[in-house]
Coordinates of C-alpha atoms and ligand atoms in Angstrom, one line a residue:
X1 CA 5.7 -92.8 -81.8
X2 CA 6.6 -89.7 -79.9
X3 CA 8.1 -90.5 -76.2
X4 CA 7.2 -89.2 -73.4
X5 CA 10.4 -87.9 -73.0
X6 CA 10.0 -85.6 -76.5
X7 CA 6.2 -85.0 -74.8
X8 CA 7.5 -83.3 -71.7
X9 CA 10.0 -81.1 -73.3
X10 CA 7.1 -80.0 -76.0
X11 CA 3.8 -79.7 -73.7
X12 CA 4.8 -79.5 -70.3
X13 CA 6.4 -76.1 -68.9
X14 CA 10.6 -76.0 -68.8
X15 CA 11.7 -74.1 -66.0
X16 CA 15.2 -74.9 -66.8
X17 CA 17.4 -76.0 -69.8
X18 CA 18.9 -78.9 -68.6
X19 CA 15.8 -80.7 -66.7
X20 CA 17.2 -84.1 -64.7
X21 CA 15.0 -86.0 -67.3
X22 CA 15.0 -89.3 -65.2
X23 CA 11.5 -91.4 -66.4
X24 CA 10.4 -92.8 -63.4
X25 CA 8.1 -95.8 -63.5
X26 CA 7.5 -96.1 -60.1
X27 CA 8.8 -95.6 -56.6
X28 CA 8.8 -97.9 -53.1
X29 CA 10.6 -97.1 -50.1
X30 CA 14.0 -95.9 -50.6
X31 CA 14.2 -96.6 -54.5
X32 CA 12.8 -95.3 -57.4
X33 CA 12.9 -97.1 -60.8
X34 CA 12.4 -96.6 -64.7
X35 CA 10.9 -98.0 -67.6
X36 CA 13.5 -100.9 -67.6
X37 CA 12.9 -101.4 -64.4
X38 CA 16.5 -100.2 -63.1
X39 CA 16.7 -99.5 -59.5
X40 CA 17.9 -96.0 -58.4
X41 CA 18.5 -95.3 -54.4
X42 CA 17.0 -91.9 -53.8
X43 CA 19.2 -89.6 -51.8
X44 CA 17.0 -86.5 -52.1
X45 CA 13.6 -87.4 -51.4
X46 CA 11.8 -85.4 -53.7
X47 CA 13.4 -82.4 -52.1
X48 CA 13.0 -83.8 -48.3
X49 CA 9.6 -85.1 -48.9
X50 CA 10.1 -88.7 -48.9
X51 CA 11.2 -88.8 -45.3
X52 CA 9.2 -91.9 -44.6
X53 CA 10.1 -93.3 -48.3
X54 CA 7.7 -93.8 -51.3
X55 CA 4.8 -95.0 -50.7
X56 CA 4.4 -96.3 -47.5
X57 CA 1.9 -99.2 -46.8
X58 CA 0.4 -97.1 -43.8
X59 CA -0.2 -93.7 -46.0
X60 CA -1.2 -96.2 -48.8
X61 CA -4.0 -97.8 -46.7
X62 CA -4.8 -94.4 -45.2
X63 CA -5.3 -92.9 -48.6
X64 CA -7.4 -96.0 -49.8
X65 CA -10.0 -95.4 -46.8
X66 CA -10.2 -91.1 -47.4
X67 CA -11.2 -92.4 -51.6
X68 CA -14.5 -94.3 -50.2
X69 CA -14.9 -91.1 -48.0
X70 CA -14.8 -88.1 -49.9
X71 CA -12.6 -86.1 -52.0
X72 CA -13.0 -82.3 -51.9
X73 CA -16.4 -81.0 -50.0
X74 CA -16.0 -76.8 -49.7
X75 CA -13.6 -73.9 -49.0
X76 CA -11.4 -73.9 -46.0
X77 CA -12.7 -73.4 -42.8
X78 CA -16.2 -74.2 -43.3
X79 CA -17.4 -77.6 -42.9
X80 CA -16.3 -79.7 -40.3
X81 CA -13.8 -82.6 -41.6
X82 CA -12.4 -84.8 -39.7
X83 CA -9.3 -85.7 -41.6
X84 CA -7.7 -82.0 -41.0
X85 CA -9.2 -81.8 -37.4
X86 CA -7.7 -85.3 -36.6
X87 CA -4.1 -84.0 -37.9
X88 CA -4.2 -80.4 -36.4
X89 CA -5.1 -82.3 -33.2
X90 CA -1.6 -84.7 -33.3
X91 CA -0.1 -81.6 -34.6
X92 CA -0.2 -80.0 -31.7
X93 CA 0.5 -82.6 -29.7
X94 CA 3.9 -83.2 -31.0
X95 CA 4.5 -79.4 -30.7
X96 CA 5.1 -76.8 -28.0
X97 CA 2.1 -75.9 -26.2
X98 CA 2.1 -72.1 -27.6
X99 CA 1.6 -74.0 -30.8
X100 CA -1.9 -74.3 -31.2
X101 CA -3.6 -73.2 -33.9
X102 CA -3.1 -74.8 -37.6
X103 CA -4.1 -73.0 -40.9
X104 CA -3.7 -75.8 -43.1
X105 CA -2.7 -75.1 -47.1
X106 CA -1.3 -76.7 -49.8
X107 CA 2.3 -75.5 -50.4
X108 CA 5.5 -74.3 -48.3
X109 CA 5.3 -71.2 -50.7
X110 CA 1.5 -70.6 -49.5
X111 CA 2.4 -71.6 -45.6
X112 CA 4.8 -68.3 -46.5
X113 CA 2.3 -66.2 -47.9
X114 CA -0.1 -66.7 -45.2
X115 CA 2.6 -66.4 -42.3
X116 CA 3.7 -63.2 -43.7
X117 CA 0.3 -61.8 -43.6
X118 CA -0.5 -63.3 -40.5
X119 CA 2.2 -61.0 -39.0
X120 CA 1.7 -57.3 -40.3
X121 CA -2.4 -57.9 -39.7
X122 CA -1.3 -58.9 -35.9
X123 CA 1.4 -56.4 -35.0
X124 CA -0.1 -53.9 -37.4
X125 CA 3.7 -53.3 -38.5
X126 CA 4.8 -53.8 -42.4
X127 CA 9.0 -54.7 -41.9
X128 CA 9.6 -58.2 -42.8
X129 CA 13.7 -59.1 -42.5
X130 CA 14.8 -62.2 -44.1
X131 CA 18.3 -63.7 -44.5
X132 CA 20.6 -63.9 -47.8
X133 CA 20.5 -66.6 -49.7
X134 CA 16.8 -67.8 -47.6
X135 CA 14.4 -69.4 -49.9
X136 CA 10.8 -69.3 -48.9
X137 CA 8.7 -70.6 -51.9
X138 CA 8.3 -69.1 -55.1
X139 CA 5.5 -66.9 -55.2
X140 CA 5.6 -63.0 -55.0
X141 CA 5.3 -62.2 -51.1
X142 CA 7.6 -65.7 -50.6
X143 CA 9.9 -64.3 -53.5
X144 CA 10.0 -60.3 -51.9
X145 CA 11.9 -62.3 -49.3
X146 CA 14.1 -64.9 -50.9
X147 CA 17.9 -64.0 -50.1
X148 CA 19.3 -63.9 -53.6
X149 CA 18.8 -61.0 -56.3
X150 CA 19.6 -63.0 -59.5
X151 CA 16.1 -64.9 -58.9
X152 CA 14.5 -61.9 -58.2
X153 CA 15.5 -59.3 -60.3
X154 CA 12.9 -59.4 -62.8
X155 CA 9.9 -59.8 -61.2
X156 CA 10.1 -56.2 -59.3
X157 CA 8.2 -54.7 -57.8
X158 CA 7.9 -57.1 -55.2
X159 CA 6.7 -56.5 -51.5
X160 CA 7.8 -53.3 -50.1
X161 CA 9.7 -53.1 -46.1
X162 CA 11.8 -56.6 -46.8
X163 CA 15.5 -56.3 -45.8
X164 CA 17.9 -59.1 -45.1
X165 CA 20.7 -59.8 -42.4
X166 CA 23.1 -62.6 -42.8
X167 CA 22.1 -65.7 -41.1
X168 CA 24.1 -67.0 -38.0
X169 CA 25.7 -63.6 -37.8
X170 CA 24.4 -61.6 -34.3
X171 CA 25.4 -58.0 -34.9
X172 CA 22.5 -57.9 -37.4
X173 CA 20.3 -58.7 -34.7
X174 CA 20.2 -55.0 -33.8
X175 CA 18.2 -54.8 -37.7
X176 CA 15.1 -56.2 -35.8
X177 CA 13.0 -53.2 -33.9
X178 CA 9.9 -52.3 -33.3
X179 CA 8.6 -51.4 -36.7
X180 CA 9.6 -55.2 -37.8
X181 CA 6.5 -57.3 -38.1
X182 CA 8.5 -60.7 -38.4
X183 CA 11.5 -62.0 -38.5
X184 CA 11.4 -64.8 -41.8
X185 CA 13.9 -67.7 -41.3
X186 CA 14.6 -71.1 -42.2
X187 CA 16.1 -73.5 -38.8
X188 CA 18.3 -74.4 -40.9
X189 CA 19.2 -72.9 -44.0
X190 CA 18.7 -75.5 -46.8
X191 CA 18.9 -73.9 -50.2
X192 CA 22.0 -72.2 -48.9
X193 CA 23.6 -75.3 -48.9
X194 CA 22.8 -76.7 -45.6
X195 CA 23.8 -73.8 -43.2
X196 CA 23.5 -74.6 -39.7
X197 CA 23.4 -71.6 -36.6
X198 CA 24.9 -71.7 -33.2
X199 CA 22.4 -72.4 -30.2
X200 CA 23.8 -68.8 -28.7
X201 CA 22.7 -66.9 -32.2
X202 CA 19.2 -68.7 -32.4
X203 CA 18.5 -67.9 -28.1
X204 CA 19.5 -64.1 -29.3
X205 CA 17.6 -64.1 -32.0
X206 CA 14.6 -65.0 -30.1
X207 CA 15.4 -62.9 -27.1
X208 CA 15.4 -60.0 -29.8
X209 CA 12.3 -60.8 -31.4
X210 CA 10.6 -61.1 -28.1
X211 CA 12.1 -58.2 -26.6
X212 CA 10.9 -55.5 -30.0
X213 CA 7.7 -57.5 -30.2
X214 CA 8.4 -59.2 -33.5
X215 CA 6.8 -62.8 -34.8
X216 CA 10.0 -65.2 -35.4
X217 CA 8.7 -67.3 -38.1
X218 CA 10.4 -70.7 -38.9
X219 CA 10.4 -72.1 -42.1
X220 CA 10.9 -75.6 -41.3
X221 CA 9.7 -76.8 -44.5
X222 CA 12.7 -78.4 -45.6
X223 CA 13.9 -79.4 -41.8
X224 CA 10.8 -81.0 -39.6
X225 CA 9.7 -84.1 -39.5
X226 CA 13.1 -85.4 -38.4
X227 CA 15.6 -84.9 -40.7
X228 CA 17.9 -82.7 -38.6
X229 CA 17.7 -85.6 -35.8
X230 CA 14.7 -84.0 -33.5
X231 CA 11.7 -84.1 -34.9
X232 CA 11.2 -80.0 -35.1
X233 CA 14.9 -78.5 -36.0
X234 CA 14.1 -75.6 -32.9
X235 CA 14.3 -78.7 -31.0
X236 CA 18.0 -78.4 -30.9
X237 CA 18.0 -74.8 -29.8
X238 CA 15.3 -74.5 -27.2
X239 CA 13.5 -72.0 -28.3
X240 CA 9.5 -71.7 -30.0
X241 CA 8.5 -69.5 -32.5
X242 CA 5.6 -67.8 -32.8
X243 CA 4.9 -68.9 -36.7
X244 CA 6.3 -72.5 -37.8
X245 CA 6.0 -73.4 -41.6
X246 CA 5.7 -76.6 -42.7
X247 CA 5.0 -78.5 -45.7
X248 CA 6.8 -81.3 -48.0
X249 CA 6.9 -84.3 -46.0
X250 CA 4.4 -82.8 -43.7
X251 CA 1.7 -84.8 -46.5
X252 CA 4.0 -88.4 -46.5
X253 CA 3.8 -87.9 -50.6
X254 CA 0.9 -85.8 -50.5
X255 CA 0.6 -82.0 -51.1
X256 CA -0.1 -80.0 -47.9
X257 CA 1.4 -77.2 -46.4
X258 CA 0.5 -75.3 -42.7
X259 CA 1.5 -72.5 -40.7
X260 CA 1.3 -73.2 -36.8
X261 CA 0.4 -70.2 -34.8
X262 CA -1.0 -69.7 -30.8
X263 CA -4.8 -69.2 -31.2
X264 CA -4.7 -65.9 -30.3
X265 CA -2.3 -64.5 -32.9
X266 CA -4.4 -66.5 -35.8
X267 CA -7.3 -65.6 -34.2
X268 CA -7.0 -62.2 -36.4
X269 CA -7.8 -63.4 -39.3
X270 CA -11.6 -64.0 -38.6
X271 CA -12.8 -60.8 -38.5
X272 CA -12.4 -57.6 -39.4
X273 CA -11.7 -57.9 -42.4
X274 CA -13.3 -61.8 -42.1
X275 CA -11.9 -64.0 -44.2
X276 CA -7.8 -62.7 -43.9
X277 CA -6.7 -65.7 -46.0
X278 CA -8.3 -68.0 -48.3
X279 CA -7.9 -71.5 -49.8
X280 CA -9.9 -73.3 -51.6
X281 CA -7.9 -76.5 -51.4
X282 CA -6.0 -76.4 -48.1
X283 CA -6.1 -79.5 -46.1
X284 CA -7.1 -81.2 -48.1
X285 CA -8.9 -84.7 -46.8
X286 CA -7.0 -86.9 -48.6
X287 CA -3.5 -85.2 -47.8
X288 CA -4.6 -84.6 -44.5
X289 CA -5.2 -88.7 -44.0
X290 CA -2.1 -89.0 -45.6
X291 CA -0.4 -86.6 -43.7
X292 CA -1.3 -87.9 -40.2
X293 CA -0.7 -91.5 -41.5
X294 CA 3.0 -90.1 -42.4
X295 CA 3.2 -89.0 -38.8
X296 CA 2.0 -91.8 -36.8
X297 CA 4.8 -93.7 -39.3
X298 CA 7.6 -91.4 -38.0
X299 CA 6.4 -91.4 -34.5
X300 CA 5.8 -95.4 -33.9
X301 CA 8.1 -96.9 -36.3
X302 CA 10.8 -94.2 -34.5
X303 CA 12.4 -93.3 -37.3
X304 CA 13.9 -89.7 -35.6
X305 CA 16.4 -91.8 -33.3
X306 CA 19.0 -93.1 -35.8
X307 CA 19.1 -89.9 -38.1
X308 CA 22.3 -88.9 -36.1
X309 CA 24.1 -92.3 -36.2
X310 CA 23.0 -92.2 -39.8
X311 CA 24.0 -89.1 -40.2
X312 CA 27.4 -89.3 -38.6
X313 CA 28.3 -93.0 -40.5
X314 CA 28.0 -90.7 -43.9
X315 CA 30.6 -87.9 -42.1
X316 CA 32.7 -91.0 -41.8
X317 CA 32.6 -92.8 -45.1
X318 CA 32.5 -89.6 -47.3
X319 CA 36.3 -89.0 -47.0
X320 CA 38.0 -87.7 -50.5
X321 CA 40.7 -85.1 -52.1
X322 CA 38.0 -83.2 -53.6
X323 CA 35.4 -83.1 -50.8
X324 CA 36.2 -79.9 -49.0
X325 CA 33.5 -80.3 -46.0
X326 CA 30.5 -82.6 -45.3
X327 CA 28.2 -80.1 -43.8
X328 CA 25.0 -80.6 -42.2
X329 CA 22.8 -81.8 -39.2
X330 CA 20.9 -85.5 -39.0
X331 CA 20.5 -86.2 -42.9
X332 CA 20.3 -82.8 -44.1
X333 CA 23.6 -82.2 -45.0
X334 CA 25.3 -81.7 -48.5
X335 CA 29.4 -82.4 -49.7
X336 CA 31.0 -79.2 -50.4
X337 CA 33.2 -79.4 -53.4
X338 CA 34.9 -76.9 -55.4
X339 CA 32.8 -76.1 -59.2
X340 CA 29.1 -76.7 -60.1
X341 CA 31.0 -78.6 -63.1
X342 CA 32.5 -81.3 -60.5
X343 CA 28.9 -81.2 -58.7
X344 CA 26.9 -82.2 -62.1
X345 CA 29.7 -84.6 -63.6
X346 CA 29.1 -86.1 -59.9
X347 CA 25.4 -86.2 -60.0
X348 CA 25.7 -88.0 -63.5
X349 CA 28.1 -90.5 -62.9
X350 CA 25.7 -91.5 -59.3
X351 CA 22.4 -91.6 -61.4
X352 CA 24.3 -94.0 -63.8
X353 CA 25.3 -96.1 -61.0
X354 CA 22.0 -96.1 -60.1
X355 CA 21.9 -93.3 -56.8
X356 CA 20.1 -90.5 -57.6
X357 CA 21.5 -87.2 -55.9
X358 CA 21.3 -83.2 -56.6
X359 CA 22.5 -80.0 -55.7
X360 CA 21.1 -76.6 -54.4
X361 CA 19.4 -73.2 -55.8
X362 CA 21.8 -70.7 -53.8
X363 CA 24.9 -73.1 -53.7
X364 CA 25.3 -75.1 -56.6
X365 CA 29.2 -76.4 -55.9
X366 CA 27.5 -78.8 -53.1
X367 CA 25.7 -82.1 -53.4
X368 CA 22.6 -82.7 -51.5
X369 CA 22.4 -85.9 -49.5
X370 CA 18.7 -85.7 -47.7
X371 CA 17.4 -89.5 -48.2
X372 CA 14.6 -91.2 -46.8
X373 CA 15.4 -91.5 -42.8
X374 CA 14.3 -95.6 -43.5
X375 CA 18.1 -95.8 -45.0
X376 CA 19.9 -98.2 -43.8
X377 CA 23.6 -98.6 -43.2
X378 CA 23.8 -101.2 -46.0
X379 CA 22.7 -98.2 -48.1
X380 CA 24.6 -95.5 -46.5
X381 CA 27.8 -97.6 -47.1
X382 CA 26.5 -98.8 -50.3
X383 CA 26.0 -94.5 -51.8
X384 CA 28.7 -93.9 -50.2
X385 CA 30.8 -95.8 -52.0
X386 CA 29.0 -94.8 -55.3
X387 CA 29.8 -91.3 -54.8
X388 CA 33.7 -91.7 -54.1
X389 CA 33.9 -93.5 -56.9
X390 CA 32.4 -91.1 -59.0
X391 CA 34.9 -88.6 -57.4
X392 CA 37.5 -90.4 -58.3
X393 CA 36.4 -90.6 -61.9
X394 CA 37.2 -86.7 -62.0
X395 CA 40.1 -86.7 -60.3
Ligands
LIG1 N1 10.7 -73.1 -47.7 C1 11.7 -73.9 -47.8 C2 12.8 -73.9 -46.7 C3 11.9 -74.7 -48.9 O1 13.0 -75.5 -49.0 C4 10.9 -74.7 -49.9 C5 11.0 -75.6 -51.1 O2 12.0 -76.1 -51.5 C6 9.8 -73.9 -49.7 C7 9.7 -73.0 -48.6 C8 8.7 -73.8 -50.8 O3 7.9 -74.9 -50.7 P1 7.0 -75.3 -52.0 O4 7.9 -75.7 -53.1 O5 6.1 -76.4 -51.5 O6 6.2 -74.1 -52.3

C-alpha cells in the first residue's frame, strides 16, 4: 500500500525539495508525536503559533460550543456574529486606546494586503518603504515588500513605489516623507533571524512617521501574543502604531488573521468606493471562538510573565564553541552558527532525539528556538541539552 508519506510528495504541492517530512499523529501541549507514538518537544510552534501549546482544553471546549452554533453564515461585515464582535471587543481592550477598530481575515499575508491598502486609500499617497530581509506574507502586495530579491525576482512586476531602508539603522529614516503612505515593519524582525531594534530607533521612527504624516504599520505576526515577553512587542518601546498585524497564534491553532486600525482611519473603506476590502471567510466564528479562548488562556493562566526568565535560562544553558550568539527577546530568539550545513545537520540530529527545531527564510545559518511559552524549565534544560549535544556531534 502506498504511504502517506509517497502520497504527499505525489498529490500534495512541494514548495521545497527537501520538505521536513515529519508524520505527525497528533499534538498536545508542548509535544507533538508520530505514528509510533514517539514524542517530539516542539521548539517552533508551528512557526509561533502554538504559543499556548496544541490543543488546549480551553480552545478545545471553545471550539466544541461554536460546532453546535454555526459554521460559516455570509461575507464579512454583514451579519452580526457574536464570536468576532466578542474578540474584537477583548482585542481592544488589551490594546492601546487608538486601537480600535479590527478588520478581521484569515492570514498574516492578507492582514498585509489589507493594511497596505488601508494606507494609500487614507493618505491618498502610493510610497510604501519596507526593510531588507522583512517578510510580510507571500502574496503579491505582501511579496512587493518582502526584503529579499532572490524570492522575488520572478514574480515581477510587483507593486510599484516600494523601497526598503535597513532596519534598526536611523539615517534611513530621512527615506520616509510626505509622499510615503506607510512605513511596513516587523517589531521585531523574525525571518531575519530574530533582529531586535533599539528603543531610540523605534521612538524615531515614530516621531518620523508622525511628523511626514505616514501610517507605521507593525507586523507583529510573528511577535504578539507574548512571545517577546510583553504581550504586544511595541510594548517594550512605548510607542502605537497606527496599523498592527496580527495573525498566527492570534487563532490558538486556528486560522485568523486581523489588522488593528483607529476607527477613523478604517472608517475609509465603507464608502466611496464601498466595499475597499473583501473576505469572504475572515473571522471566521469558529477561529474567532478559538481565538478569544486562546487569549483569555494567555491572559488568566499568565503565561507573558516568565517568557523572560525563560528566555534568559536558554541564554544561559546554550553555551558552545560553535554557537556564535544567542539572539533574541522573551522566546523569540534563534542560535547563530556559522553554515546552513551545521544548521540542518543540527536540526536532524534534535528531531532524532526527539526536539523538533528549524531555521529561518532570510538567515538560514541560525536555528529558531520559539516554543510554546507553557515550557517549562525541565524542558528548557532538557532541549537544551539535546541541542549541545548535537553540536558536539559536529564538532
Ligand atoms: N508577517 C510575518 C512577520 C510572518 O512571520 C509571517 C509568516 O511567517 C507572515 C507575515 C505571513 O503570515 P501567513 O503565513 O499567515 O500569511
Amino acid at each position: 500500500m502506498i504511504s502517506h508519506k509517497e502520497l504527499f510528495l505525489l498529490n500534495n504541492a512541494q514548495t521545497s525539495t527537501s520538505p521536513n517530512m515529519l508524520e505527525v499523529e497528533r499534538a498536545a501541549g508542548m509535544y507533538l508525536y508520530d505514528k509510533s507514538g514517539k514524542a517530539y518537544m516542539d521548539l517552533v510552534s508551528g512557526f509561533a503559533v502554538s504559543n499556548i501549546g496544541h490543543r488546549h482544553p480551553k480552545v478545545l471546549e471553545a471550539i466544541r460550543a461554536q460546532l453546535d452554533k454555526y459554521l460559516h453564515l455570509t461575507v464579512y461585515g454583514e451579519f452580526v456574529q457574536s464570536p468576532m464582535v466578542l474578540f474584537a471587543q477583548k482585542l481592544i481592550s488589551v490594546l492601546p486606546e487608538q486601537l480600535n477598530n479590527v478588520y478581521f481575515v484569515n492570514s498574516g499575508t492578507e492582514a498585509t494586503e489589507g493594511a497596505l491598502k488601508l494606507a494609500k486609500r487614507y493618505t491618498g499617497r502610493s510610497g510604501i518603504i519596507s526593510c531588507h530581509h522583512a517578510y510580510h506574507g507571500s502574496t503579491h502586495g505582501a511579496l512587493s515588500v518582502m526584503g529579499n530579491e532572490y524570492f522575488k525576482q520572478k514574480y515581477r512586476p510587483l507593486l510599484p513605489d516600494v523601497s526598503f531602508m535597513t532596519f534598526g539603522k536611523e539615517d534611513d529614516l530621512s527615506l520616509i516623507s510626505t509622499s510615503t503612505a506607510c512605513v511596513i515593519m516587523e517589531t521585531v524582525q523574525g525571518e531575519a533571524g530574530i533582529r531586535v531594534a533599539s528603543a531610540e530607533y523605534m521612538e524615531k521612527l515614530r516621531a518620523r512617521c508622525t511628523a511626514t504624516g505616514t501610517l507605521l504599520i507593525l507586523d507583529e505576526i510573528q511577535a504578539a501574543f507574548g512571545r517577546t515577553g510583553k504581550l504586544f512587542a511595541f510594548e517594550h518601546y512605548g510607542i502605537v502604531p497606527d496599523i498592527l498585524l496580527l495573525a498566527k497564534a492570534l487563532g490558538g491553532g486556528m486560522p485568523i488573521g486581523a489588522f488593528i486600525a483607529n476607527r477613523e482611519v478604517m472608517g475609509v473603506l465603507k464608502e466611496n468606493p464601498i466595499l475597499g476590502h473583501i473576505t469572504t471567510f475572515g473571522g471566521h466564528p469558529v477561529s474567532s471562538v478559538a481565538g478569544l479562548a486562546s487569549l483569555n488562556v494567555i491572559l488568566e493562566e499568565e503565561l507573558v510573565k516568565d517568557v523572560d526568565a525563560k528566555g534568559s535560562l536558554f541564554r544561559s544553558l546554550l553555551v558552545h564553541p560553535l554557537i556564535r550568539e544567542v539572539r533574541g527577546i522573551g522566546l523569540m530568539m534563534c542560535i547563530q552558527l556559522d553554515s546552513f550545513e551545521q544548521v540542518e545537520r543540527v536540526s536532524k540530529l534534535c528531531a532524532a532525539d526527539g526536539v523538533v527545531i528549524d531555521w529561518f527564510l532570510h538567515c538560514e545559518t541560525a536555528l529558531r528556538i520559539a516554543p510554546p511559552l507553557i515550557i517549562t524549565e525541565e524542558e528548557i534544560k532538557k532541549a537544551s541539552a539535546v541541542i549541545l549535544k548535537a553540536l558536539d556531534a559536529l564538532s
